[in-house]
Amino acid sequence: MSTPLRRMATRGVRIVSTVAVAAALVPALVLAQTADDTATFHGDLGRTGAQPGPAPSGDPTLAWRFATQGAVRAAPVVAGGVLYVGSNDGSLYALDSESGEERWRFPTDGPINGSAAVVDGSVYFASGDGYAYAVNAESGEQRWRYYAGELNPDIETLPAEEQDRGAITTSVMVVDGLVYVSSNSFKITAIDAETGIERWHDFSNKSDVTTPSFGDGALYFSSDAGIFSRDAQTGAVRWTAYLDAELAETQAERQSESARPTPDPATQTAAAEETIAAGGVVEETATETPAADATETADVGSEGLADIGTTPTLLEVVEIYSDFTWDVASAPVVVGDLIYQTAYAIQGDDAGSVISTLLLVLSAEDGSLVDIWSFYAWDLTLTTPAIVDGSAYVATDEGLVYAYDTEQRLQRWGVHTESYIGSSPVVSDDAVFFGNDNGTIYALAAEGGQELWRFQTGGAVRSSAVVLNGLLYIGSDDGSVYAIGGS
């Protein structure tokens, strides 16, 4: 069976091919890391997957293991010698990064599946209970919490199976004094990092919102409806690249209103700051609600716009797949002036009818479509790709990991691990790290995909790794956090 894109293509690039297709993309530049943005999901604010390193060398050895009371699917973050990670038992844990000794834990009323962010002595995170939290990084004492799970007032009453709307399963982001939280209620919220008061929110889509990313003053986030760019400070619309033609039409006249800044709550701000200064806790701030096993080389390939002809708009690509629905589950990745976004098209009501998995490349400036790759695979990509040093590393639910040269526009290699991958790959010291549902953590050579080592845990690995100071930190569904060193 061929996809619409494949039927239009005149040729494809097979794995291990040394023949490039057409002109190269703009060279990819990894965002510079700073003290404030390394302790965040996927390594930096652009979500590139680049890790500080150094990575473990030689054979993998267990440095330490810490057991929680639930599956650990959140990716750990490390700051100031302390590892912070959430668990499905509802607690955020602070562990000594060298010994694994517990320093404190903070309980919530829901599972914590997203990563925390650590900035200026505070840890910010969100829970399945719908709240965003700020706690003291040293003591674990709550500074404030804010309910970010408010439902979109434009959406009609949800059926019973949708009543978990409002839960937060994504990773928070903190930049320039604002905390960004996206929820299952189709909403993204910007909260003042000091006071816990909402500054603005956006209800401009009709599906779950992904973990946000940041670059050059702009906020980027995605959903099944499309890829969105907003001014990070004000929430003003910069652009929207729709994957939903009907929504694009209905939102056209409302786009100027899609980000609705909250009225300046001067009195609330002063009271909150006074409470914090006095050592108290801001419990919740009300805001006005606006209306409205052995790895094996995989025989897979790719195709790009060079095979199709002239560059279509994103909505024109959607029209090619007019009989299908689009799903987006990964965070957009910001690399220089480009946005990388994985998506997949489905025919029917279940994921068994996937027609194609795509890697979209858009302009960060205006959202125009720069390039697109369609995989020769009938599987989904539910994780955030790593885009590092001119290569894109994409994992799928069928256990495949692909490497693409984003400059030469060719697929370099593919590896099959024979089990679902729900772990976003990361890159450090010329190696790619990820886990799969067999409970295995893999290290592959970034250049050729050769297996460097593997480490077995007691449960599925859907957490993503952090790599620094010669250790790899990751969680497992067996309820443990692992620190893996080298021999």
Short mmCIF file of C-alpha atoms in Angstrom, two decimals, residues 6 26 72 184 187 260 296 384 421 451:
data_model
loop_
_atom_site.label_atom_id
_atom_site.label_comp_id
_atom_site.label_asym_id
_atom_site.label_seq_id
_atom_site.Cartn_x
_atom_site.Cartn_y
_atom_site.Cartn_z
CA ARG A 6 4.42 8.14 -1.81
CA VAL A 26 19.27 25.43 6.51
CA VAL A 72 8.18 6.68 36.90
CA ASN A 184 -5.72 18.00 28.84
CA LYS A 187 -5.47 24.96 27.23
CA ARG A 260 -6.82 36.61 26.24
CA GLU A 296 18.66 -5.04 14.16
CA THR A 384 9.70 14.17 21.02
CA ILE A 421 9.17 3.17 22.37
CA GLU A 451 24.48 -0.68 19.69
#
